[in-house]
GROMACS .gro file of C-alpha atoms in nm:
model
  320
    1MET     CA    1  -5.881 -16.802 -25.093
    2ILE     CA    2  -5.571 -16.880 -24.884
    3PRO     CA    3  -5.434 -17.228 -24.967
    4GLU     CA    4  -5.438 -17.477 -24.678
    5ASN     CA    5  -5.060 -17.520 -24.674
    6ILE     CA    6  -5.014 -17.144 -24.631
    7LYS     CA    7  -5.282 -17.136 -24.360
    8LYS     CA    8  -5.090 -17.403 -24.169
    9THR     CA    9  -4.766 -17.207 -24.198
   10LEU     CA   10  -4.932 -16.887 -24.080
   11THR     CA   11  -5.099 -17.066 -23.789
   12LYS     CA   12  -4.761 -17.203 -23.678
   13GLN     CA   13  -4.640 -16.843 -23.678
   14HIS     CA   14  -4.923 -16.757 -23.435
   15TYR     CA   15  -5.143 -16.579 -23.687
   16LYS     CA   16  -5.519 -16.616 -23.652
   17ILE     CA   17  -5.677 -16.624 -23.998
   18VAL     CA   18  -5.988 -16.405 -24.025
   19GLY     CA   19  -6.233 -16.474 -24.305
   20LYS     CA   20  -6.096 -16.524 -24.656
   21HIS     CA   21  -5.793 -16.293 -24.662
   22SER     CA   22  -5.734 -16.118 -24.328
   23ALA     CA   23  -5.537 -16.206 -24.016
   24VAL     CA   24  -5.450 -16.100 -23.662
   25GLN     CA   25  -5.141 -16.161 -23.452
   26ILE     CA   26  -5.089 -16.053 -23.091
   27CYS     CA   27  -4.804 -15.803 -23.081
   28ARG     CA   28  -4.522 -15.872 -22.835
   29TRP     CA   29  -4.586 -15.530 -22.681
   30THR     CA   30  -4.951 -15.611 -22.622
   31LYS     CA   31  -4.829 -15.911 -22.426
   32HIS     CA   32  -4.572 -15.703 -22.235
   33SER     CA   33  -4.832 -15.441 -22.150
   34LEU     CA   34  -5.077 -15.702 -22.018
   35LEU     CA   35  -4.800 -15.822 -21.786
   36ASP     CA   36  -4.701 -15.465 -21.692
   37GLU     CA   37  -4.359 -15.528 -21.844
   38GLY     CA   38  -4.341 -15.226 -22.073
   39THR     CA   39  -4.519 -15.073 -22.369
   40CYS     CA   40  -4.436 -15.014 -22.735
   41TYR     CA   41  -4.301 -14.703 -22.902
   42LYS     CA   42  -4.650 -14.620 -23.036
   43GLU     CA   43  -4.767 -14.565 -22.679
   44LYS     CA   44  -4.455 -14.365 -22.586
   45PHE     CA   45  -4.464 -14.150 -22.900
   46TYR     CA   46  -4.833 -14.114 -22.986
   47GLY     CA   47  -5.027 -14.216 -22.674
   48ILE     CA   48  -5.170 -14.536 -22.827
   49LYS     CA   49  -5.228 -14.793 -22.551
   50SER     CA   50  -5.040 -15.115 -22.630
   51HIS     CA   51  -5.295 -15.346 -22.463
   52LEU     CA   52  -5.577 -15.189 -22.667
   53CYS     CA   53  -5.410 -15.231 -23.005
   54CYS     CA   54  -5.516 -15.488 -23.265
   55GLN     CA   55  -5.232 -15.576 -23.504
   56MET     CA   56  -5.404 -15.692 -23.822
   57THR     CA   57  -5.408 -15.700 -24.200
   58PRO     CA   58  -5.687 -15.731 -24.458
   59SER     CA   59  -5.441 -15.882 -24.709
   60VAL     CA   60  -5.220 -16.122 -24.518
   61ILE     CA   61  -5.033 -16.274 -24.811
   62TRP     CA   62  -5.079 -16.026 -25.097
   63CYS     CA   63  -4.810 -15.769 -25.180
   64PRO     CA   64  -4.622 -15.645 -25.489
   65ASN     CA   65  -4.288 -15.641 -25.307
   66ARG     CA   66  -4.050 -15.912 -25.191
   67CYS     CA   67  -3.852 -15.705 -24.942
   68LEU     CA   68  -3.525 -15.845 -24.808
   69HIS     CA   69  -3.593 -15.712 -24.460
   70CYS     CA   70  -3.953 -15.839 -24.434
   71TRP     CA   71  -3.995 -16.080 -24.144
   72ARG     CA   72  -4.283 -16.267 -24.308
   73ALA     CA   73  -4.255 -16.560 -24.551
   74ILE     CA   74  -4.253 -16.357 -24.872
   75GLU     CA   75  -4.200 -16.681 -25.064
   76LEU     CA   76  -4.565 -16.756 -24.991
   77THR     CA   77  -4.693 -16.433 -25.146
   78LEU     CA   78  -4.993 -16.487 -25.373
   79GLY     CA   79  -4.943 -16.176 -25.587
   80GLU     CA   80  -5.066 -15.819 -25.561
   81LYS     CA   81  -5.438 -15.876 -25.624
   82ILE     CA   82  -5.699 -16.044 -25.405
   83ASN     CA   83  -5.915 -16.228 -25.654
   84GLY     CA   84  -6.279 -16.315 -25.591
   85LYS     CA   85  -6.537 -16.165 -25.359
   86VAL     CA   86  -6.376 -15.998 -25.058
   87ASP     CA   87  -6.504 -15.982 -24.702
   88SER     CA   88  -6.686 -15.668 -24.590
   89PRO     CA   89  -6.520 -15.420 -24.350
   90SER     CA   90  -6.764 -15.514 -24.072
   91GLU     CA   91  -6.689 -15.884 -24.118
   92ILE     CA   92  -6.316 -15.814 -24.099
   93ILE     CA   93  -6.338 -15.590 -23.791
   94ASP     CA   94  -6.570 -15.823 -23.601
   95GLY     CA   95  -6.357 -16.121 -23.704
   96CYS     CA   96  -6.036 -15.953 -23.592
   97ILE     CA   97  -6.179 -15.859 -23.253
   98ASN     CA   98  -6.309 -16.214 -23.196
   99ALA     CA   99  -5.979 -16.364 -23.311
  100GLN     CA  100  -5.785 -16.135 -23.078
  101ARG     CA  101  -6.009 -16.238 -22.788
  102LYS     CA  102  -5.939 -16.605 -22.859
  103LEU     CA  103  -5.566 -16.543 -22.879
  104LEU     CA  104  -5.580 -16.363 -22.543
  105THR     CA  105  -5.767 -16.645 -22.370
  106GLY     CA  106  -5.446 -16.818 -22.261
  107PHE     CA  107  -5.337 -16.512 -22.063
  108LYS     CA  108  -5.605 -16.569 -21.799
  109SER     CA  109  -5.398 -16.846 -21.641
  110ASN     CA  110  -5.090 -16.625 -21.605
  111LYS     CA  111  -5.062 -16.509 -21.244
  112LYS     CA  112  -4.874 -16.197 -21.352
  113ILE     CA  113  -5.152 -16.075 -21.578
  114ASN     CA  114  -5.310 -15.736 -21.518
  115LEU     CA  115  -5.676 -15.842 -21.510
  116LYS     CA  116  -5.803 -15.488 -21.559
  117LYS     CA  117  -5.600 -15.450 -21.877
  118LEU     CA  118  -5.702 -15.796 -21.998
  119LYS     CA  119  -6.068 -15.705 -21.958
  120GLU     CA  120  -6.014 -15.378 -22.149
  121ALA     CA  121  -5.821 -15.562 -22.423
  122GLN     CA  122  -6.135 -15.755 -22.519
  123GLU     CA  123  -6.242 -15.445 -22.712
  124PRO     CA  124  -5.937 -15.291 -22.886
  125THR     CA  125  -5.957 -14.919 -22.959
  126GLN     CA  126  -5.669 -14.902 -23.208
  127PHE     CA  127  -5.619 -15.098 -23.532
  128ALA     CA  128  -5.264 -15.118 -23.666
  129ILE     CA  129  -5.334 -15.207 -24.030
  130SER     CA  130  -4.987 -15.332 -24.112
  131LEU     CA  131  -4.919 -15.684 -23.991
  132SER     CA  132  -4.836 -15.848 -24.324
  133GLY     CA  133  -4.895 -15.788 -24.693
  134GLU     CA  134  -4.993 -15.453 -24.848
  135PRO     CA  135  -5.322 -15.330 -24.693
  136THR     CA  136  -5.423 -15.108 -24.984
  137VAL     CA  137  -5.464 -15.403 -25.221
  138TYR     CA  138  -5.783 -15.475 -25.024
  139GLY     CA  139  -6.028 -15.288 -25.245
  140ARG     CA  140  -6.250 -15.170 -24.958
  141ILE     CA  141  -5.972 -15.035 -24.736
  142GLY     CA  142  -6.136 -14.691 -24.723
  143GLU     CA  143  -6.463 -14.838 -24.601
  144LEU     CA  144  -6.268 -15.037 -24.339
  145ILE     CA  145  -6.110 -14.716 -24.206
  146GLU     CA  146  -6.447 -14.541 -24.216
  147GLU     CA  147  -6.610 -14.822 -24.017
  148LEU     CA  148  -6.333 -14.812 -23.758
  149ARG     CA  149  -6.389 -14.438 -23.717
  150ARG     CA  150  -6.763 -14.497 -23.682
  151ARG     CA  151  -6.683 -14.736 -23.396
  152ASN     CA  152  -6.460 -14.471 -23.232
  153LYS     CA  153  -6.140 -14.662 -23.306
  154THR     CA  154  -5.816 -14.510 -23.430
  155SER     CA  155  -5.635 -14.656 -23.729
  156PHE     CA  156  -5.270 -14.659 -23.837
  157LEU     CA  157  -5.237 -14.758 -24.202
  158VAL     CA  158  -4.890 -14.863 -24.324
  159THR     CA  159  -4.841 -14.869 -24.701
  160ASN     CA  160  -4.550 -14.928 -24.936
  161GLY     CA  161  -4.671 -14.630 -25.139
  162LEU     CA  162  -4.703 -14.815 -25.469
  163TYR     CA  163  -5.071 -14.732 -25.514
  164PRO     CA  164  -5.093 -14.350 -25.521
  165GLU     CA  165  -5.435 -14.377 -25.685
  166LYS     CA  166  -5.564 -14.549 -25.371
  167ILE     CA  167  -5.434 -14.266 -25.148
  168ILE     CA  168  -5.606 -14.015 -25.376
  169GLU     CA  169  -5.927 -14.219 -25.345
  170LEU     CA  170  -5.904 -14.217 -24.964
  171ARG     CA  171  -5.853 -13.840 -24.970
  172LYS     CA  172  -6.143 -13.784 -25.209
  173ARG     CA  173  -6.385 -13.997 -25.008
  174GLY     CA  174  -6.281 -13.863 -24.667
  175GLN     CA  175  -6.161 -14.208 -24.562
  176LEU     CA  176  -5.807 -14.128 -24.448
  177PRO     CA  177  -5.678 -14.310 -24.139
  178THR     CA  178  -5.580 -14.145 -23.812
  179GLN     CA  179  -5.218 -14.184 -23.915
  180LEU     CA  180  -5.082 -14.282 -24.257
  181TYR     CA  181  -4.735 -14.437 -24.284
  182VAL     CA  182  -4.540 -14.458 -24.609
  183SER     CA  183  -4.239 -14.690 -24.597
  184VAL     CA  184  -3.934 -14.535 -24.761
  185ASN     CA  185  -3.632 -14.759 -24.718
  186ALA     CA  186  -3.399 -14.635 -24.989
  187PRO     CA  187  -3.240 -14.303 -25.091
  188ASN     CA  188  -3.226 -14.390 -25.461
  189LYS     CA  189  -3.375 -14.620 -25.723
  190GLU     CA  190  -3.083 -14.865 -25.732
  191ILE     CA  191  -3.095 -14.939 -25.360
  192TYR     CA  192  -3.475 -14.942 -25.366
  193GLU     CA  193  -3.482 -15.217 -25.629
  194LYS     CA  194  -3.217 -15.416 -25.445
  195ILE     CA  195  -3.413 -15.410 -25.118
  196HIS     CA  196  -3.775 -15.432 -25.236
  197ARG     CA  197  -3.755 -15.658 -25.543
  198SER     CA  198  -4.097 -15.537 -25.656
  199VAL     CA  199  -4.303 -15.702 -25.929
  200LYS     CA  200  -4.402 -15.350 -26.033
  201LYS     CA  201  -4.164 -15.222 -26.300
  202ASN     CA  202  -4.218 -14.859 -26.199
  203ALA     CA  203  -4.225 -14.910 -25.821
  204TRP     CA  204  -3.975 -14.634 -25.742
  205GLU     CA  205  -4.171 -14.386 -25.952
  206LYS     CA  206  -4.502 -14.488 -25.789
  207LEU     CA  207  -4.352 -14.440 -25.442
  208ASN     CA  208  -4.242 -14.090 -25.532
  209GLU     CA  209  -4.588 -14.014 -25.671
  210THR     CA  210  -4.733 -14.105 -25.333
  211LEU     CA  211  -4.481 -13.883 -25.153
  212LYS     CA  212  -4.596 -13.587 -25.364
  213ILE     CA  213  -4.955 -13.651 -25.251
  214LEU     CA  214  -4.880 -13.650 -24.875
  215PRO     CA  215  -4.881 -13.268 -24.831
  216THR     CA  216  -5.242 -13.261 -24.957
  217LEU     CA  217  -5.375 -13.504 -24.696
  218LYS     CA  218  -5.575 -13.393 -24.394
  219CYS     CA  219  -5.441 -13.658 -24.160
  220ARG     CA  220  -5.120 -13.726 -23.970
  221THR     CA  221  -4.855 -13.860 -24.206
  222ILE     CA  222  -4.538 -14.056 -24.128
  223PHE     CA  223  -4.231 -14.094 -24.349
  224ARG     CA  224  -4.114 -14.436 -24.224
  225MET     CA  225  -3.758 -14.561 -24.259
  226ASN     CA  226  -3.615 -14.902 -24.172
  227LEU     CA  227  -3.236 -14.877 -24.152
  228ILE     CA  228  -3.021 -15.171 -24.258
  229ARG     CA  229  -2.647 -15.164 -24.189
  230ASN     CA  230  -2.426 -15.154 -24.500
  231LEU     CA  231  -2.728 -15.134 -24.727
  232ASN     CA  232  -2.943 -14.821 -24.699
  233MET     CA  233  -2.771 -14.605 -24.435
  234VAL     CA  234  -2.625 -14.379 -24.702
  235GLU     CA  235  -2.704 -14.054 -24.882
  236PRO     CA  236  -2.890 -13.873 -24.600
  237GLU     CA  237  -2.920 -13.577 -24.837
  238ASN     CA  238  -3.145 -13.782 -25.068
  239TYR     CA  239  -3.368 -13.895 -24.781
  240ALA     CA  240  -3.388 -13.531 -24.672
  241GLU     CA  241  -3.502 -13.423 -25.018
  242MET     CA  242  -3.781 -13.682 -25.016
  243ILE     CA  243  -3.886 -13.570 -24.667
  244LYS     CA  244  -3.894 -13.205 -24.776
  245LYS     CA  245  -4.102 -13.302 -25.079
  246SER     CA  246  -4.354 -13.509 -24.884
  247LYS     CA  247  -4.379 -13.274 -24.581
  248PRO     CA  248  -4.477 -13.549 -24.335
  249THR     CA  249  -4.601 -13.472 -23.986
  250PHE     CA  250  -4.321 -13.691 -23.850
  251VAL     CA  251  -4.036 -13.911 -23.963
  252GLU     CA  252  -4.020 -14.247 -23.789
  253ILE     CA  253  -3.694 -14.441 -23.804
  254LYS     CA  254  -3.650 -14.801 -23.696
  255GLY     CA  255  -3.355 -15.035 -23.704
  256PHE     CA  256  -3.377 -15.357 -23.906
  257MET     CA  257  -3.445 -15.663 -23.688
  258SER     CA  258  -3.316 -15.999 -23.805
  259VAL     CA  259  -3.625 -16.195 -23.701
  260GLY     CA  260  -3.860 -16.442 -23.866
  261PHE     CA  261  -3.785 -16.519 -24.227
  262ALA     CA  262  -3.566 -16.208 -24.257
  263ARG     CA  263  -3.293 -16.406 -24.082
  264GLU     CA  264  -3.256 -16.618 -24.394
  265ARG     CA  265  -3.201 -16.313 -24.616
  266LEU     CA  266  -3.020 -16.069 -24.391
  267GLY     CA  267  -2.817 -16.183 -24.090
  268TYR     CA  268  -2.771 -16.027 -23.748
  269GLU     CA  269  -2.472 -15.832 -23.881
  270LYS     CA  270  -2.718 -15.617 -24.078
  271MET     CA  271  -2.881 -15.488 -23.758
  272PRO     CA  272  -2.755 -15.136 -23.681
  273THR     CA  273  -2.682 -15.043 -23.321
  274ASN     CA  274  -2.855 -14.751 -23.151
  275LYS     CA  275  -2.529 -14.559 -23.170
  276GLU     CA  276  -2.501 -14.616 -23.547
  277MET     CA  277  -2.861 -14.508 -23.595
  278GLU     CA  278  -2.813 -14.196 -23.386
  279GLU     CA  279  -2.510 -14.099 -23.592
  280PHE     CA  280  -2.709 -14.140 -23.913
  281ILE     CA  281  -2.998 -13.941 -23.766
  282LYS     CA  282  -2.758 -13.654 -23.687
  283LEU     CA  283  -2.653 -13.646 -24.053
  284LEU     CA  284  -3.016 -13.654 -24.164
  285LEU     CA  285  -3.115 -13.372 -23.928
  286LYS     CA  286  -2.827 -13.161 -24.057
  287GLU     CA  287  -2.963 -13.202 -24.411
  288LEU     CA  288  -3.321 -13.128 -24.303
  289GLY     CA  289  -3.236 -12.799 -24.135
  290LYS     CA  290  -3.284 -12.640 -23.793
  291ASP     CA  291  -3.665 -12.680 -23.783
  292TRP     CA  292  -3.637 -13.059 -23.756
  293LYS     CA  293  -3.546 -13.225 -23.426
  294LEU     CA  294  -3.521 -13.566 -23.261
  295LEU     CA  295  -3.845 -13.566 -23.061
  296ASP     CA  296  -3.833 -13.902 -22.885
  297SER     CA  297  -3.687 -14.252 -22.890
  298HIS     CA  298  -3.764 -14.604 -22.770
  299GLU     CA  299  -3.428 -14.769 -22.719
  300PHE     CA  300  -3.547 -15.128 -22.680
  301SER     CA  301  -3.729 -15.111 -23.015
  302ARG     CA  302  -3.451 -14.901 -23.168
  303ALA     CA  303  -3.719 -14.660 -23.281
  304TYR     CA  304  -3.684 -14.284 -23.320
  305VAL     CA  305  -3.923 -14.009 -23.420
  306LEU     CA  306  -3.827 -13.677 -23.580
  307GLY     CA  307  -4.044 -13.373 -23.622
  308LYS     CA  308  -4.080 -13.001 -23.570
  309ASP     CA  309  -4.301 -12.987 -23.262
  310LYS     CA  310  -4.305 -13.245 -22.981
  311LYS     CA  311  -4.637 -13.108 -22.855
  312LYS     CA  312  -4.803 -13.253 -23.165
  313LEU     CA  313  -4.682 -13.610 -23.106
  314LYS     CA  314  -4.970 -13.729 -22.889
  315ILE     CA  315  -5.289 -13.794 -23.085
  316LYS     CA  316  -5.573 -13.560 -22.987
  317LYS     CA  317  -5.941 -13.650 -22.993
  318SER     CA  318  -5.995 -13.413 -23.284
  319GLU     CA  319  -5.745 -13.617 -23.492
  320ARG     CA  320  -5.921 -13.948 -23.440
   0.00000   0.00000   0.00000
């Protein structure tokens, strides 16, 4: 299903291909955590343990967008539909866990490794369904989330929001993830089209359809923004209107990183500083009103989380 030349490229980028259309990659923060050299913002914000997280995707090279800021090789994208018979959720989950174990094998020789954490990492308890591609184009994404829940694993699903019908399906079938992220990287249609270069003619409209659905979901929801200097750090009032409309549990804001293939499209000069981001966040909070606050930040990742109640940040057992 994935052409050999693309498989070779992905392997060079340290992906481990799983089955016909999925993949795993060890997150840098998983590595840092195993060496006791820090943890990611997900652990700081939400209590997700970095060394127990599996960063994966069921659609490694399928997506309707060609985003300027995407760090993957969007030139290799195979379209927005996975054709042919897809792998089952159990095959994907088992394959991802086995692939992660193989990728972690090399850590055993590192004298700095935390052996207790390495042993625990053999069975990840959190699946970050986001690595590459658009996860919801995998037709059985709801069953995948359901199977993860059955195995007592949490799931973070990151979507570009262009398939509102899929979100409605997840809601209807009771297959919503622990936390659902919708990426919103533009305050208006013109900037959206410039950044995302979607093959969908009505992409902006579809995104806004998804935002209208968020208040009806019985799961944690995240309005996710990736800020790019001199491109989308404008019109905080428009972002605020979309946030008010979608009523997310939290707003997560990250700074663009000029890494991977994104370096060829957007240079280092497009990376906002923490100070620039904090200034923009102040403007956004002013537009949102007094109920919204800056709840936490992870300076190294240039990640910030906004919300109304910091006590709700950490994921409780009842939310899993």
